[in-house]
Amino acid sequence: MRNRPNYLAGLGSLVWLFVVGLPLYVMLVATFQTRADYAANGPLALPERLTLDNYVNDLSEGFGQYFLNTVIVTVCVVGIVLLLVPPLAYAIVRSRGRATSTVFRLFLLGLAIPSQAVIVPMFYLINEAGLYDNLIGVILPTAAFAMPVCALILSGVMRDITPELYEAMTVDGASSRRIFFQLVVPLSRSGLSTIVVFSSLQAWNGFLFPLVLTQSTENKVITMGLYDFQTEHGVDIPGLLAAVVLSALPILLVYLFARRALVQGLMGVGGK
């Protein structure tokens, strides 16, 4: 029996492609136009001449420093999460002690507390610690607010590892450290990729902590640097969109390389 083509599904796909593709087209085309050409021709017109001046100007007028600061914050946040969350998740899964359960409940409580609710005491705490207007003062709270979700995801992935594998390594005389590094970590790669992507997104797109906890231009991150394109004469839309493209590329690459593991980790299938 011949399968009839599904014209309705094809039409729906075209509509969806248009809905998704039009904003991308408007954004990318604008980055290759001058401000005057963009104002004269409108957002949907093809550029009469292509220019890379928007990207060059962004990188030469301070956006490169914002980009570097954001990379530093993101790498440090991901490093802290990878250093602390896997041992914590392993202890949550393997330990039956009351103390471990209490710690896990406290982490889950962090899911219910939005950062906006604690930003004032956080400001005073960071200020008293001498970390105000310092990238460390942004890194620490960003990592702290990313850890509850990461611990929940990774502990769910580790629970998918069958008890027989733990028992087999225990019978062989393996210590808890050896079991963690030789069994748990390799079988939790999808969960690790998930928390890397999640914590990267949290750090890269962070706005509230950099806004409140930093002040100087030297410590601005990308989300704060986008304000620089608004002047008393209006908004430099081509320059702003070029900055948006530059800021989106790194995290897009992270997602493209880890998307399969990310989906598996969120589904809780672990490394099976």
CSV table of C-alpha atoms in Angstrom, one decimal:
chain,number,residue,atom,x,y,z
A,1,MET,CA,0.0,0.0,0.0
A,2,ARG,CA,1.4,3.3,-1.0
A,3,ASN,CA,1.8,6.0,1.6
A,4,ARG,CA,0.0,9.2,0.7
A,5,PRO,CA,2.0,12.4,1.2
A,6,ASN,CA,0.9,14.4,4.2
A,7,TYR,CA,0.3,17.8,2.7
A,8,LEU,CA,-1.0,19.2,6.0
A,9,ALA,CA,2.1,18.2,7.9
A,10,GLY,CA,4.3,19.7,5.1
A,11,LEU,CA,2.4,22.9,5.2
A,12,GLY,CA,2.8,23.1,8.9
A,13,SER,CA,6.5,22.5,8.6
A,14,LEU,CA,6.8,25.4,6.1
A,15,VAL,CA,4.9,27.7,8.5
A,16,TRP,CA,7.1,26.7,11.4
A,17,LEU,CA,10.2,27.2,9.3
A,18,PHE,CA,9.0,30.7,8.4
A,19,VAL,CA,8.2,31.5,12.0
A,20,VAL,CA,11.7,30.4,13.1
A,21,GLY,CA,13.7,31.5,10.1
A,22,LEU,CA,12.3,35.1,9.8
A,23,PRO,CA,13.8,36.4,13.1
A,24,LEU,CA,17.1,34.7,12.3
A,25,TYR,CA,17.1,36.3,8.8
A,26,VAL,CA,16.3,39.7,10.2
A,27,MET,CA,19.1,39.4,12.9
A,28,LEU,CA,21.8,38.1,10.6
A,29,VAL,CA,21.1,40.4,7.7
A,30,ALA,CA,21.1,43.5,10.0
A,31,THR,CA,24.6,42.6,11.3
A,32,PHE,CA,26.1,43.0,7.8
A,33,GLN,CA,24.6,46.5,7.2
A,34,THR,CA,25.6,49.9,8.3
A,35,ARG,CA,23.3,51.8,10.7
A,36,ALA,CA,22.3,54.2,7.9
A,37,ASP,CA,21.5,51.4,5.4
A,38,TYR,CA,19.4,49.6,8.0
A,39,ALA,CA,17.4,52.7,8.8
A,40,ALA,CA,16.9,53.5,5.1
A,41,ASN,CA,16.0,50.0,3.8
A,42,GLY,CA,14.3,48.4,6.8
A,43,PRO,CA,14.8,45.1,8.5
A,44,LEU,CA,13.5,42.8,5.7
A,45,ALA,CA,15.5,44.2,2.8
A,46,LEU,CA,18.6,42.5,1.4
A,47,PRO,CA,21.8,44.5,2.1
A,48,GLU,CA,23.1,46.5,-0.8
A,49,ARG,CA,26.6,46.0,0.4
A,50,LEU,CA,28.0,43.7,3.0
A,51,THR,CA,30.2,45.0,5.8
A,52,LEU,CA,31.9,43.5,8.9
A,53,ASP,CA,32.2,46.8,10.6
A,54,ASN,CA,29.6,46.0,13.2
A,55,TYR,CA,31.6,42.9,14.4
A,56,VAL,CA,34.9,44.8,14.2
A,57,ASN,CA,33.5,47.8,16.2
A,58,ASP,CA,32.0,45.5,18.8
A,59,LEU,CA,35.2,43.8,19.5
A,60,SER,CA,37.3,46.9,19.5
A,61,GLU,CA,35.0,49.1,21.6
A,62,GLY,CA,35.0,47.0,24.8
A,63,PHE,CA,32.8,44.1,23.9
A,64,GLY,CA,35.8,41.8,23.6
A,65,GLN,CA,36.5,42.5,27.4
A,66,TYR,CA,32.9,41.7,28.2
A,67,PHE,CA,33.2,38.5,26.2
A,68,LEU,CA,36.3,37.5,28.1
A,69,ASN,CA,34.7,38.3,31.4
A,70,THR,CA,31.7,36.1,30.5
A,71,VAL,CA,34.0,33.3,29.5
A,72,ILE,CA,35.9,33.5,32.8
A,73,VAL,CA,32.6,33.5,34.8
A,74,THR,CA,31.2,30.6,32.8
A,75,VAL,CA,34.3,28.4,33.0
A,76,CYS,CA,34.7,29.0,36.7
A,77,VAL,CA,31.0,28.2,37.4
A,78,VAL,CA,31.1,25.0,35.4
A,79,GLY,CA,34.3,24.0,37.1
A,80,ILE,CA,32.8,24.6,40.6
A,81,VAL,CA,29.7,22.6,39.6
A,82,LEU,CA,31.8,19.7,38.2
A,83,LEU,CA,34.0,19.7,41.2
A,84,LEU,CA,31.2,19.6,43.9
A,85,VAL,CA,28.0,18.1,42.3
A,86,PRO,CA,29.2,14.7,41.2
A,87,PRO,CA,30.6,13.6,44.6
A,88,LEU,CA,27.5,15.1,46.2
A,89,ALA,CA,25.1,13.2,43.9
A,90,TYR,CA,27.1,10.0,44.5
A,91,ALA,CA,26.8,10.4,48.2
A,92,ILE,CA,23.1,11.1,47.9
A,93,VAL,CA,22.6,7.9,45.8
A,94,ARG,CA,24.8,5.5,47.8
A,95,SER,CA,24.5,6.8,51.4
A,96,ARG,CA,21.6,5.9,53.6
A,97,GLY,CA,22.5,8.3,56.4
A,98,ARG,CA,20.2,10.9,57.8
A,99,ALA,CA,22.8,13.6,57.3
A,100,THR,CA,23.0,13.0,53.6
A,101,SER,CA,19.2,13.0,53.2
A,102,THR,CA,19.1,16.3,55.1
A,103,VAL,CA,21.7,17.9,52.9
A,104,PHE,CA,19.8,16.8,49.8
A,105,ARG,CA,16.5,18.2,51.1
A,106,LEU,CA,18.3,21.5,51.7
A,107,PHE,CA,19.5,21.5,48.1
A,108,LEU,CA,16.0,20.8,46.9
A,109,LEU,CA,14.8,23.7,49.0
A,110,GLY,CA,17.1,25.9,46.9
A,111,LEU,CA,14.9,25.1,43.9
A,112,ALA,CA,12.0,27.0,45.5
A,113,ILE,CA,14.0,30.1,46.3
A,114,PRO,CA,14.4,32.5,43.4
A,115,SER,CA,17.5,34.6,43.2
A,116,GLN,CA,15.4,37.8,43.2
A,117,ALA,CA,14.2,37.0,46.7
A,118,VAL,CA,17.7,36.9,48.2
A,119,ILE,CA,19.5,39.5,46.1
A,120,VAL,CA,19.5,42.2,48.8
A,121,PRO,CA,21.1,39.9,51.5
A,122,MET,CA,23.4,38.5,48.8
A,123,PHE,CA,24.5,42.1,48.0
A,124,TYR,CA,25.4,42.7,51.7
A,125,LEU,CA,27.1,39.4,52.1
A,126,ILE,CA,29.3,39.9,49.0
A,127,ASN,CA,30.0,43.4,50.0
A,128,GLU,CA,31.1,42.4,53.5
A,129,ALA,CA,33.3,39.7,52.0
A,130,GLY,CA,35.1,42.3,50.0
A,131,LEU,CA,34.0,40.7,46.7
A,132,TYR,CA,31.8,43.6,45.4
A,133,ASP,CA,32.7,44.6,41.8
A,134,ASN,CA,34.7,41.5,41.4
A,135,LEU,CA,34.1,38.6,39.1
A,136,ILE,CA,34.4,36.2,42.0
A,137,GLY,CA,31.4,37.9,43.6
A,138,VAL,CA,29.4,36.9,40.5
A,139,ILE,CA,30.9,33.4,40.1
A,140,LEU,CA,30.1,32.1,43.6
A,141,PRO,CA,26.3,32.9,43.8
A,142,THR,CA,25.8,31.9,40.2
A,143,ALA,CA,27.4,28.5,40.9
A,144,ALA,CA,25.4,28.2,44.2
A,145,PHE,CA,22.0,28.7,42.4
A,146,ALA,CA,23.0,26.3,39.7
A,147,MET,CA,23.9,23.5,42.0
A,148,PRO,CA,20.5,22.4,43.3
A,149,VAL,CA,19.2,21.6,39.8
A,150,CYS,CA,22.5,20.0,38.8
A,151,ALA,CA,22.4,17.8,41.9
A,152,LEU,CA,18.9,16.7,41.2
A,153,ILE,CA,19.6,15.8,37.6
A,154,LEU,CA,22.9,14.0,38.3
A,155,SER,CA,21.5,12.0,41.3
A,156,GLY,CA,18.6,10.8,39.0
A,157,VAL,CA,21.1,9.7,36.4
A,158,MET,CA,23.3,7.8,39.0
A,159,ARG,CA,20.3,6.0,40.3
A,160,ASP,CA,19.9,4.3,36.9
A,161,ILE,CA,23.2,2.5,37.4
A,162,THR,CA,22.2,-1.0,38.5
A,163,PRO,CA,23.1,-2.2,42.0
A,164,GLU,CA,24.7,-5.3,40.5
A,165,LEU,CA,27.5,-3.2,39.1
A,166,TYR,CA,28.2,-1.7,42.5
A,167,GLU,CA,28.2,-5.1,44.1
A,168,ALA,CA,30.5,-6.6,41.5
A,169,MET,CA,33.1,-3.9,42.1
A,170,THR,CA,32.8,-4.1,45.8
A,171,VAL,CA,33.4,-7.9,45.6
A,172,ASP,CA,36.5,-7.2,43.7
A,173,GLY,CA,37.7,-5.1,46.6
A,174,ALA,CA,37.2,-1.7,45.0
A,175,SER,CA,37.1,1.3,47.3
A,176,SER,CA,34.4,4.0,47.1
A,177,ARG,CA,36.8,6.3,45.3
A,178,ARG,CA,37.6,3.7,42.7
A,179,ILE,CA,33.9,2.9,42.2
A,180,PHE,CA,33.2,6.6,41.8
A,181,PHE,CA,35.9,7.3,39.2
A,182,GLN,CA,35.9,4.0,37.3
A,183,LEU,CA,32.2,3.1,37.3
A,184,VAL,CA,29.9,6.0,38.3
A,185,VAL,CA,31.6,8.8,36.3
A,186,PRO,CA,31.9,6.9,33.0
A,187,LEU,CA,28.3,5.8,33.2
A,188,SER,CA,27.1,9.3,34.1
A,189,ARG,CA,28.5,11.1,31.1
A,190,SER,CA,25.1,12.1,29.8
A,191,GLY,CA,24.2,13.6,33.2
A,192,LEU,CA,27.5,15.4,33.4
A,193,SER,CA,27.0,16.8,29.9
A,194,THR,CA,23.5,18.0,31.0
A,195,ILE,CA,24.8,19.8,34.1
A,196,VAL,CA,27.6,21.4,32.0
A,197,VAL,CA,25.1,22.8,29.5
A,198,PHE,CA,22.7,23.9,32.2
A,199,SER,CA,25.4,25.6,34.4
A,200,SER,CA,26.9,27.2,31.2
A,201,LEU,CA,23.6,28.7,30.3
A,202,GLN,CA,23.0,30.0,33.8
A,203,ALA,CA,26.4,31.6,33.9
A,204,TRP,CA,26.5,32.9,30.3
A,205,ASN,CA,23.0,34.4,30.4
A,206,GLY,CA,23.2,35.7,34.0
A,207,PHE,CA,22.0,39.2,34.4
A,208,LEU,CA,20.8,39.9,37.9
A,209,PHE,CA,24.0,39.1,39.8
A,210,PRO,CA,26.3,41.1,37.4
A,211,LEU,CA,23.8,44.0,37.5
A,212,VAL,CA,23.8,44.2,41.3
A,213,LEU,CA,27.2,42.9,42.3
A,214,THR,CA,29.4,44.7,39.7
A,215,GLN,CA,29.9,48.3,38.8
A,216,SER,CA,33.0,49.0,36.9
A,217,THR,CA,33.4,48.7,33.1
A,218,GLU,CA,36.3,46.2,33.6
A,219,ASN,CA,34.0,43.7,35.2
A,220,LYS,CA,31.1,43.9,32.9
A,221,VAL,CA,29.8,40.8,31.2
A,222,ILE,CA,28.0,40.4,27.9
A,223,THR,CA,24.5,40.8,29.3
A,224,MET,CA,25.5,44.1,30.8
A,225,GLY,CA,27.5,45.2,27.8
A,226,LEU,CA,24.5,45.1,25.5
A,227,TYR,CA,23.4,48.3,27.3
A,228,ASP,CA,26.3,50.1,25.6
A,229,PHE,CA,24.5,50.1,22.3
A,230,GLN,CA,21.7,52.4,23.6
A,231,THR,CA,22.7,56.1,23.3
A,232,GLU,CA,20.9,59.4,23.6
A,233,HIS,CA,20.4,59.3,19.8
A,234,GLY,CA,18.7,55.9,19.8
A,235,VAL,CA,19.8,52.3,19.6
A,236,ASP,CA,22.5,51.0,17.2
A,237,ILE,CA,20.5,48.1,16.1
A,238,PRO,CA,23.0,46.5,13.7
A,239,GLY,CA,25.8,46.8,16.3
A,240,LEU,CA,23.5,45.4,18.9
A,241,LEU,CA,22.4,42.4,16.8
A,242,ALA,CA,26.1,41.7,15.9
A,243,ALA,CA,26.8,41.6,19.6
A,244,VAL,CA,23.9,39.3,20.2
A,245,VAL,CA,25.3,36.9,17.5
A,246,LEU,CA,28.7,37.0,19.1
A,247,SER,CA,27.3,36.3,22.5
A,248,ALA,CA,25.1,33.4,21.2
A,249,LEU,CA,27.8,31.5,19.2
A,250,PRO,CA,29.8,30.0,22.1
A,251,ILE,CA,26.8,28.6,24.0
A,252,LEU,CA,25.2,27.4,20.7
A,253,LEU,CA,28.4,25.4,20.0
A,254,VAL,CA,28.3,23.9,23.5
A,255,TYR,CA,24.7,22.8,22.9
A,256,LEU,CA,25.4,21.4,19.5
A,257,PHE,CA,28.2,19.2,20.8
A,258,ALA,CA,26.3,18.0,23.9
A,259,ARG,CA,22.7,18.0,22.7
A,260,ARG,CA,22.3,14.2,22.5
A,261,ALA,CA,23.8,13.7,26.0
A,262,LEU,CA,21.7,16.6,27.2
A,263,VAL,CA,18.4,15.0,26.1
A,264,GLN,CA,19.5,11.6,27.5
A,265,GLY,CA,20.4,13.2,30.9
A,266,LEU,CA,17.0,15.0,31.1
A,267,MET,CA,15.2,11.8,30.3
A,268,GLY,CA,17.1,10.0,33.1
A,269,VAL,CA,18.5,7.2,31.0
A,270,GLY,CA,22.0,7.6,32.3
A,271,GLY,CA,24.8,6.0,30.4
A,272,LYS,CA,22.9,2.9,29.4
